[in-house]
Coordinates of C-alpha atoms and ligand atoms in Angstrom, one line a residue:
X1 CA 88.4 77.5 125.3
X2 CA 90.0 81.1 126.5
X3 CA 88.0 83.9 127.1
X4 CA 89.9 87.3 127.0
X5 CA 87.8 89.6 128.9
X6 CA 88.0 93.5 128.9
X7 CA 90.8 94.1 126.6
X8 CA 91.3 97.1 124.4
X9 CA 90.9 95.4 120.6
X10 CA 92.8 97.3 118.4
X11 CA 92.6 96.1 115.3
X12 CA 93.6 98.0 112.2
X13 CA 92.3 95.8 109.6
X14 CA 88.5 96.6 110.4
X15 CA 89.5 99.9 112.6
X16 CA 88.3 98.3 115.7
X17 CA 89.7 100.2 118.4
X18 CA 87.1 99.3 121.6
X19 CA 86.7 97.1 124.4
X20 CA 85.8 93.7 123.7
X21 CA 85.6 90.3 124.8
X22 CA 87.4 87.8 122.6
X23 CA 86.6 84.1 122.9
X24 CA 89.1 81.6 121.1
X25 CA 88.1 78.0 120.9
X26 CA 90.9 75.7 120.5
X27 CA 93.2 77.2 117.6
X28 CA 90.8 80.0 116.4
X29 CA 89.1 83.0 117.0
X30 CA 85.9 81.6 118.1
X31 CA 84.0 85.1 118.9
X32 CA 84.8 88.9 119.6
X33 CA 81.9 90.9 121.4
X34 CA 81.8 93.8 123.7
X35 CA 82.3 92.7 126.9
X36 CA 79.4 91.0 129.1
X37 CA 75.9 91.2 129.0
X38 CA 74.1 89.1 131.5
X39 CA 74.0 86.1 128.8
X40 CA 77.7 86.7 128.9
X41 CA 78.0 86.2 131.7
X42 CA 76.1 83.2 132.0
X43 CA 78.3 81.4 129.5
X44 CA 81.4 82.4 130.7
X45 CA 80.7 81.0 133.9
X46 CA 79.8 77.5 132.0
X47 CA 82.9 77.7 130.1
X48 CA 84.8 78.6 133.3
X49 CA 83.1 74.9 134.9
X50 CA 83.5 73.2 132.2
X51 CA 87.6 73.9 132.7
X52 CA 87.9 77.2 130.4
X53 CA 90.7 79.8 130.6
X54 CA 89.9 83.4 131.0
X55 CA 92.5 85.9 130.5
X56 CA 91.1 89.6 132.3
X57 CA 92.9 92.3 130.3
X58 CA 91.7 95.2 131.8
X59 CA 93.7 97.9 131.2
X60 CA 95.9 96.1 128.2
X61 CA 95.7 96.4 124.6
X62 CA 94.6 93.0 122.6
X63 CA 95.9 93.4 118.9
X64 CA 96.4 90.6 116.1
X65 CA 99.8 88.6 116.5
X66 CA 102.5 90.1 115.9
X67 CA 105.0 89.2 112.6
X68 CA 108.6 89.5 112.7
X69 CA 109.3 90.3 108.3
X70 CA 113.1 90.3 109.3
X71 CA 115.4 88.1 112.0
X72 CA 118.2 85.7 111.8
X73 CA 117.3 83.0 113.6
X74 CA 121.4 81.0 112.8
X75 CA 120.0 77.6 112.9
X76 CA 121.5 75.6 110.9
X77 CA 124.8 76.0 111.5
X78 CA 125.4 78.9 113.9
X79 CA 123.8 77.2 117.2
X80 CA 126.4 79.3 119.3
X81 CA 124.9 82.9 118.6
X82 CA 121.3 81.8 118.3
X83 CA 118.9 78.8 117.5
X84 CA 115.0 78.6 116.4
X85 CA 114.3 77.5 120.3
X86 CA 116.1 80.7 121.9
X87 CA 115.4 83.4 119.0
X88 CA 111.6 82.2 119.3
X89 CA 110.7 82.7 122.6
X90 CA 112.8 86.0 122.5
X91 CA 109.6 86.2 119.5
X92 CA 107.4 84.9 121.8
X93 CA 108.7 87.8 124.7
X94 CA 108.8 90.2 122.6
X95 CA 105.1 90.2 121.4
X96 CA 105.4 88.2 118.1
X97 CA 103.4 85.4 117.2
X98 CA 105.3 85.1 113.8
X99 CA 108.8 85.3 112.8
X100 CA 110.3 85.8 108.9
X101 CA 113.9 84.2 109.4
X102 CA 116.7 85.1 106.8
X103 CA 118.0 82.7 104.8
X104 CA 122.3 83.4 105.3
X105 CA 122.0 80.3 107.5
X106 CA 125.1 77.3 107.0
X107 CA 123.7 75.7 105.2
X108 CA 121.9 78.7 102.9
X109 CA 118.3 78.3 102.9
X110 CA 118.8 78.2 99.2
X111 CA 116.4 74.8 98.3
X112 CA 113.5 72.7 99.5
X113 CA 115.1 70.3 102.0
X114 CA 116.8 73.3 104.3
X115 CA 113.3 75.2 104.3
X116 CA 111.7 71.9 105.1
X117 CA 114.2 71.3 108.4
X118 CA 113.6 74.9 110.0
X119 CA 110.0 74.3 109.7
X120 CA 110.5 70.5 111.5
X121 CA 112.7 72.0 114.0
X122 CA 110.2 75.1 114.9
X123 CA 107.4 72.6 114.6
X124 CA 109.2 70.9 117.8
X125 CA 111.1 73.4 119.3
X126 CA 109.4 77.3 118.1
X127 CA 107.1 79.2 120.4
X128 CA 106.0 81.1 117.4
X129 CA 105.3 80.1 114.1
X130 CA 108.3 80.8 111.5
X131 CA 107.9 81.4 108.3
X132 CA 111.2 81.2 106.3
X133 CA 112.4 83.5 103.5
X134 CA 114.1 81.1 101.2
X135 CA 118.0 82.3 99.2
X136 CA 117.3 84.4 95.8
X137 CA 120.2 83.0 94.9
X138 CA 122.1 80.0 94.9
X139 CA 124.3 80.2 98.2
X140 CA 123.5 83.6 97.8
X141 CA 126.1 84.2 96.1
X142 CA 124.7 86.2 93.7
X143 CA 125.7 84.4 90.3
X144 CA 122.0 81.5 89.5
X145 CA 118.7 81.7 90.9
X146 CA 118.3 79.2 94.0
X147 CA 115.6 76.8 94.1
X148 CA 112.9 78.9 94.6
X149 CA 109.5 77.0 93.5
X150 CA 110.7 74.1 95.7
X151 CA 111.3 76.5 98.1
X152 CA 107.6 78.3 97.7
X153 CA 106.3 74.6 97.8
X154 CA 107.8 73.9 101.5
X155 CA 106.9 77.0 102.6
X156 CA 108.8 80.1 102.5
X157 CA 107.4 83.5 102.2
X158 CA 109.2 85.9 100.8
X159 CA 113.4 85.6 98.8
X160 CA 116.3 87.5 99.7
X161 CA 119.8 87.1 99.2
X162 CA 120.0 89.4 102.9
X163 CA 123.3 89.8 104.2
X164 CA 123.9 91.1 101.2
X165 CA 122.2 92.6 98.2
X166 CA 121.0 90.7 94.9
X167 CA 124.3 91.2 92.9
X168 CA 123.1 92.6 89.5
X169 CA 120.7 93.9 88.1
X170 CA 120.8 91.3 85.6
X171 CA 119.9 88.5 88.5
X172 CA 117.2 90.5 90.2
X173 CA 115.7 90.5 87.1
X174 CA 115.8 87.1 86.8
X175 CA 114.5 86.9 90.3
X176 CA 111.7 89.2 90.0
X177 CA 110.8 87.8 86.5
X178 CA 110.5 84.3 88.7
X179 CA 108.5 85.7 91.7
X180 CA 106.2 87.5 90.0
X181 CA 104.8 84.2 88.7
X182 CA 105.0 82.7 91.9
X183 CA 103.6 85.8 93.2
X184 CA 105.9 85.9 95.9
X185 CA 107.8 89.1 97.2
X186 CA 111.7 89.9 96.8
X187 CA 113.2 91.1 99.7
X188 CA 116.5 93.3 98.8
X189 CA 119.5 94.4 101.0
X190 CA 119.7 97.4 99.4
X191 CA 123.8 98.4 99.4
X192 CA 126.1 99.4 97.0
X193 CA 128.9 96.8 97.7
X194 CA 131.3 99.3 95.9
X195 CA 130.8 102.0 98.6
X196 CA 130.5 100.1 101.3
X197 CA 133.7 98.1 100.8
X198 CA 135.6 98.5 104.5
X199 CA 133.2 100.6 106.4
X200 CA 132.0 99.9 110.2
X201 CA 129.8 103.2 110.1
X202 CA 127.5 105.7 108.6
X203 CA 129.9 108.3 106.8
X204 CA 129.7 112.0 108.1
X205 CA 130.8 113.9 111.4
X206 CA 130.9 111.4 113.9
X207 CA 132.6 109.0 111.7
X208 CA 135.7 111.6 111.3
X209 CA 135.4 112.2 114.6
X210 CA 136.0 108.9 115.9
X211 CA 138.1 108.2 112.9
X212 CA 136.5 104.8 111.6
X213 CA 135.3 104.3 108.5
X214 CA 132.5 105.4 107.2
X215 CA 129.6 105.1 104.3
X216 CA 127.4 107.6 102.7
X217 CA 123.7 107.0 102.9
X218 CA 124.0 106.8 98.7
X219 CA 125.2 102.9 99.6
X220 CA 121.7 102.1 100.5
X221 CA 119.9 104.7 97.8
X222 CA 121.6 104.3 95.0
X223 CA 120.3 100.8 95.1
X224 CA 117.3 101.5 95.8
X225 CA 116.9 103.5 92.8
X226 CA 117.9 99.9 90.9
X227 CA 115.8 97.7 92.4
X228 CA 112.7 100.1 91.9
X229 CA 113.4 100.1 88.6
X230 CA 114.0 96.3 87.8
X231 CA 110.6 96.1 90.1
X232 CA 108.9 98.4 87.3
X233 CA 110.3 96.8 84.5
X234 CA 109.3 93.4 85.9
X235 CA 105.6 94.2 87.4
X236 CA 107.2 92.0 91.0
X237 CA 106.3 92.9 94.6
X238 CA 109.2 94.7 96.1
X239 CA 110.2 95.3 99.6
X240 CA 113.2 97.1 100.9
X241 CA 114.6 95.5 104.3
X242 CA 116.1 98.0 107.2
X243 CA 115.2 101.3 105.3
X244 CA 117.6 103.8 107.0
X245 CA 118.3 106.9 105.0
X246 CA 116.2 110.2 103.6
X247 CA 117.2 109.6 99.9
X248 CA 115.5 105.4 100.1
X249 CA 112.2 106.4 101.9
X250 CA 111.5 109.1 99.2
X251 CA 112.6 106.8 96.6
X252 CA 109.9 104.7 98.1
X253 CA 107.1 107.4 98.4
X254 CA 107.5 108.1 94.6
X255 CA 107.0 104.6 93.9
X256 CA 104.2 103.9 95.8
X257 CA 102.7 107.0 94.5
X258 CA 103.4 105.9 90.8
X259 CA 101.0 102.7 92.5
X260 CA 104.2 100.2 92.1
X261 CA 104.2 97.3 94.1
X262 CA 106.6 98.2 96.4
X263 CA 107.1 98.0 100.7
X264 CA 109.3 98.8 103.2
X265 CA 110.2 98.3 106.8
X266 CA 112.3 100.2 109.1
X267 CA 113.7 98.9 111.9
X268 CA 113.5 100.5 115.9
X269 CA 117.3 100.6 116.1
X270 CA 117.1 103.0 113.4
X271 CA 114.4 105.1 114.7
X272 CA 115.3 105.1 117.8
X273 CA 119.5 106.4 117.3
X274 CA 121.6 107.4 115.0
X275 CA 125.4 108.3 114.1
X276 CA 125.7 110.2 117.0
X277 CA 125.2 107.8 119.6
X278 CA 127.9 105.4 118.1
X279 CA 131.2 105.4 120.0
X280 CA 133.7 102.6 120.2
X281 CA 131.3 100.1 121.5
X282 CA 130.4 97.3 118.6
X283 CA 126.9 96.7 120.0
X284 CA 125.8 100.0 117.9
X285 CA 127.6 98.1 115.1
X286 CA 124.8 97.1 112.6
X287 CA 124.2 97.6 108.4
X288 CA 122.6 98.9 107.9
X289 CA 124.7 101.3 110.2
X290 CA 122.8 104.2 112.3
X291 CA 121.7 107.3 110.1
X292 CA 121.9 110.9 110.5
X293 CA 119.8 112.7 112.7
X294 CA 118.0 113.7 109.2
X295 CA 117.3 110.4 108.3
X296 CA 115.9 109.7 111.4
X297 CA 113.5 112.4 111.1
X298 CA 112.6 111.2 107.5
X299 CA 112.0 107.4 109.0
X300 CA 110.1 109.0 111.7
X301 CA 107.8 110.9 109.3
X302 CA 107.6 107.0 106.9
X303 CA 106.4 106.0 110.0
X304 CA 103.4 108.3 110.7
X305 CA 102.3 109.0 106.8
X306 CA 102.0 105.4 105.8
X307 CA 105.5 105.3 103.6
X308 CA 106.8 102.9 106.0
X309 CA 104.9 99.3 105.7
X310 CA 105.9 97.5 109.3
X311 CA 108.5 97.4 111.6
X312 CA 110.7 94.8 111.5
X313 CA 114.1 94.3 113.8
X314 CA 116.4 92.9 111.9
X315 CA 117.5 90.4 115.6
X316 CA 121.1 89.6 114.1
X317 CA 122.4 87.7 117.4
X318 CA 126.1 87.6 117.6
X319 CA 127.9 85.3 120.4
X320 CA 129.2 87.4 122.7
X321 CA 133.5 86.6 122.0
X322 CA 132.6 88.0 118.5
X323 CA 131.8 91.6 119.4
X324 CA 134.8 91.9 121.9
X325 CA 137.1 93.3 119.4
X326 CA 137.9 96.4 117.4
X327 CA 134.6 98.3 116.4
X328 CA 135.9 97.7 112.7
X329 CA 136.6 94.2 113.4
X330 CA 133.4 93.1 115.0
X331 CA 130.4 91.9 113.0
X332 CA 127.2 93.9 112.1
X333 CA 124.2 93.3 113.8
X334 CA 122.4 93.5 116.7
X335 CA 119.2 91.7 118.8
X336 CA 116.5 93.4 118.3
X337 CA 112.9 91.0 119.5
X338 CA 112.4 91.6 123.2
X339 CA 112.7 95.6 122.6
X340 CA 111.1 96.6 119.5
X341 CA 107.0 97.1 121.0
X342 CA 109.0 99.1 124.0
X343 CA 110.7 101.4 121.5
X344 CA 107.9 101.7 118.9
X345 CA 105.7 102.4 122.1
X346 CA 108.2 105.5 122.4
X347 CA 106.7 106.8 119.6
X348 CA 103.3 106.7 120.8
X349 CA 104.4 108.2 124.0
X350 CA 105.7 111.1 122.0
X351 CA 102.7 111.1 119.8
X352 CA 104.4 111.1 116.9
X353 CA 102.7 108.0 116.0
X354 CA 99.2 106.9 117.0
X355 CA 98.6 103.5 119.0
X356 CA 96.3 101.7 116.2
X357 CA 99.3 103.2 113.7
X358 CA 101.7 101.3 115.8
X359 CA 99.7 97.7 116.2
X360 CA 99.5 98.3 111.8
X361 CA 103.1 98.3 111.4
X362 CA 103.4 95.2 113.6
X363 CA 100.8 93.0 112.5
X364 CA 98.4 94.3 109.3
X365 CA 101.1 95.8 107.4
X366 CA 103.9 93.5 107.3
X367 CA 100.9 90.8 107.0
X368 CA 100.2 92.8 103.7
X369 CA 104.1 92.4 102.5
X370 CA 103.4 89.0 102.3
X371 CA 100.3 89.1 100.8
X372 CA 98.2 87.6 103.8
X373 CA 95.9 89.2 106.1
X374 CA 96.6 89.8 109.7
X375 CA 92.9 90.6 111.8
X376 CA 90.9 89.8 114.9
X377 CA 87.8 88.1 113.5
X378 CA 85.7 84.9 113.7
X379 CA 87.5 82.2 112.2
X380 CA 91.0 83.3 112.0
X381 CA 93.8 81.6 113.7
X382 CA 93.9 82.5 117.0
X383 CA 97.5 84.3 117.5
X384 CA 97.3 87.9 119.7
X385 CA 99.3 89.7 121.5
X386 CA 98.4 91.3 124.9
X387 CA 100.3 94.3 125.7
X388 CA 100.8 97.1 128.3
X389 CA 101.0 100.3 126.8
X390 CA 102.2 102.4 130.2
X391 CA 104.2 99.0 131.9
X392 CA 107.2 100.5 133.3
X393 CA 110.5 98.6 133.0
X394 CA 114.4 98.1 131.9
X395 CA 115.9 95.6 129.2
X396 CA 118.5 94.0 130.3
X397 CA 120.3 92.0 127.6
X398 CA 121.4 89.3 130.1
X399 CA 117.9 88.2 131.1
X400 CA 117.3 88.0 127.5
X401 CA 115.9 84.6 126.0
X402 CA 118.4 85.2 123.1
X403 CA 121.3 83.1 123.5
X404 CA 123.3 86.7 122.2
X405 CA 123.4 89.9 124.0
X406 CA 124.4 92.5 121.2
X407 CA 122.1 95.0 121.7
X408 CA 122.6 98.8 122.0
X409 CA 119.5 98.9 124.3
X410 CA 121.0 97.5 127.2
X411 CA 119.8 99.2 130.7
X412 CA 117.1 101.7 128.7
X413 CA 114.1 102.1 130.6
X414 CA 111.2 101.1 128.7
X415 CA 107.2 102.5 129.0
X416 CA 105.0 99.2 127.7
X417 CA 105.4 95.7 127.2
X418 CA 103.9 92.4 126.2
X419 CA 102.1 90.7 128.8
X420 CA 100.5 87.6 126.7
X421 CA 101.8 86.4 123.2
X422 CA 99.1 83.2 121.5
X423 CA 99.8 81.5 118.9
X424 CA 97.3 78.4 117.7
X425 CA 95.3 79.6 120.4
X426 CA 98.2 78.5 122.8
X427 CA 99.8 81.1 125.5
X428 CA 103.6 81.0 124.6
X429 CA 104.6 83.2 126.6
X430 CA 102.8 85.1 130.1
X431 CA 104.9 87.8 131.2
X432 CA 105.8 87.1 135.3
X433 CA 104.0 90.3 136.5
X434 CA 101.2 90.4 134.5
X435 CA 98.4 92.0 135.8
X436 CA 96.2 89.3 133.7
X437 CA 95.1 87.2 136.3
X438 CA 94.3 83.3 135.1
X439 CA 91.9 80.8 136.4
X440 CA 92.3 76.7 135.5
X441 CA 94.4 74.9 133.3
X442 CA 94.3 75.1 129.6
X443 CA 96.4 78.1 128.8
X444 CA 99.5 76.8 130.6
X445 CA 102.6 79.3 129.9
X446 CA 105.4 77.6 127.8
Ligands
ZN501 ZN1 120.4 93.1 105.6
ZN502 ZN1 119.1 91.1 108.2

């Protein structure tokens, strides 16, 4: 039993936004009340003898777990940049209870018997849960569908051929066709492989500047534009991954106003910078690469009307060796887990966002991409996350808990952070000056 005491439930599913005591009684939400009355009292202190946990979160915000839609997690088969034991208690840091890892492992998650080994291995060795999204395509390599029902069966969530888009429009339609009667959501790269043939960088000013090449934001919008249509023509739940330019979101505002099926996530890399903050060093090297300042503004306004569905970071850990060369040699991607509440708390700070707008797009909204619900109630699994919203602090890639270090927030001061991630009803993660004090055993941090 763990009593979390004085909190600030927000919780966007029922618009709770109050202080409340929430009681969770072995891997569920046993009870969520505000806090003490005399009988209260009383019972806490029996649950405190009888060798409960209490949690005080004064001053802290207690919101639904967390869910990662989009991270590479590399196990199988690239153990050197990350594996399901480091990129999960970055998760776990980071304030997420639940991580959606791309397939592009080696082996592709492309069948039953790959999905089934990440789950054994984060069984043992995941703070968070992982949910896998399982290959649209065979290897992903974009020519006949993978093995998607077996897949659904062990337990993926979502498809996606990420890394790369779903080659024609011929497969996705196959794809779609397919998930729709699973009722399971595609997941698109969106990218024009034509344009973005040898480019390290968004096209425009800064690329000429620095003279490295460049794409236009069309790569990503022009396929946009086909997958929205093959969604239409298919009646499939649709969600765009790492939405980055003006010309996609409104594609995606049309949509949703035509009521398709359709969802998106941006990521905080590419609200947070764009073009202009690129130079020479790779760890600003990503792809979808960082947007113009006017796609910024159009994520930044996705993110406050409702276009945008959750934020999602995209964590692609590279080993360090791999981005010491050439910006147009090194590989995209950067981390993305232990900074994303931090940066999306910038936008709270600056009040372009609200705070219960912020805990949607981290936990009720992507919850609603994969058709689940994500909310603080009696009965539901007990996964929350405890967070500062005023915490003062810097990222420093090398204390990281990712075994990479490839991110462009290294040194940035940050204004909030997560002070207790549960999952199962189990503290994974307790951050070292948390102003949560805890009394007894029983909620032991991993
Ligand atoms: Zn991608
Ligand atoms: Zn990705």
């Amino acid at each position: 039993m763990l009593l979390i005491k004085n909190g600030r439930v927000i919780d966007p599913a029922s618009g709770t936004d109050a202080r409340m005591d929430v009681w969770l009684d072995g891997q569920g939400i046993a009870r969520i009340a505000p806090p003490g009355g005399p009988q209260d009292r009383e019972k806490e202190e029996s649950r405190r003898d009888a060798g409960a946990a209490t949690l005080d979160a004064a001053g802290l915000i207690v919101a639904p777990g967390f869910i990662d839609l989009h991270c590479h997690l590399r196990e199988p088969g690239g153990e050197n940049s990350e594996t399901i034991e480091t990129g999960t208690r970055a998760a776990a840091r980071g304030g997420f209870t639940a991580v959606c890892c791309m397939p592009n492992t080696r082996p592709v998650n492309d069948n039953a018997s790959v999905t089934r080994g990440i789950l054994e291995r984060a069984a043992v060795a995941g703070s968070t849960r992982v949910w896998p999204i399982g290959a649209a395509s065979a290897g992903s390599r974009g020519e006949t569908l993978a093995e998607i029902a077996a897949m659904q069966k062990a337990g993926i969530v979502a498809v996606s051929d990420d890394g790369r888009p779903i080659a024609t429009a011929k497969l996705l339609r196959e794809v779609m066709e397919y998930c729709r009667s699973l009722d399971l959501p595609v997941i698109d790269h969106c990218e024009d492989p034509s344009l973005f043939a040898g480019a390290s960088m968004r096209e425009g000013r800064q690329s000429t500047r620095l003279g490295i090449m460049g794409m236009p934001a069309a790569t990503e919008s022009i396929a946009v534009c086909r997958d929205l249509q093959v969604a239409e023509l298919t009646g499939c739940r649709f969600h765009v991954a790492h939405l980055s330019a003006r010309g996609s979101l409104e594609q995606v505002r049309a949509a949703k106003q035509r009521g398709l099926r359709v969802s998106c996530e941006v990521t905080p890399h590419h609200f947070t910078l764009c073009d202009e903050d690129v130079g020479y060093d790779t760890h600003f090297k990503m792809n979808p690469p960082l947007a113009a300042a006017e796609d910024r503004a159009a994520l930044l306004e996705g993110l406050a009307d409702g276009t945008v569905d959750a934020i999602a970071t995209d964590h692609a850990p590279h080993e360090p060796a791999s981005k010491q060369v050439e910006f147009d040699h090194a590989p995209f991607g950067v981390t993305g887990l232990e900074t994303a509440l931090g940066l999306a708390l910038e936008l709270v700070h600056s009040g372009r966002i609200s705070l219960p707008r912020m805990v949607e797009l981290f936990t009720s909204g992507p919850a609603r991409v994969l058709g689940r619900n994500r909310r603080i109630a009696a009965g539901e699994p007990a996964d929350l996350t405890i967070f500062s919203a005023d915490t003062s602090w810097t990222f420093h890639a090398q204390d990281s808990a990712s075994k990479s270090r490839n991110s462009p927030f290294d040194g940035r001061q940050l204004s909030g952070a997560p002070m207790a991630t549960i999952v199962d009803g189990r503290v994974v993660y307790l951050r070292e000056e948390s102003r949560l004090s805890q009394n007894n055993a029983g909620a032991a941090p991993h």
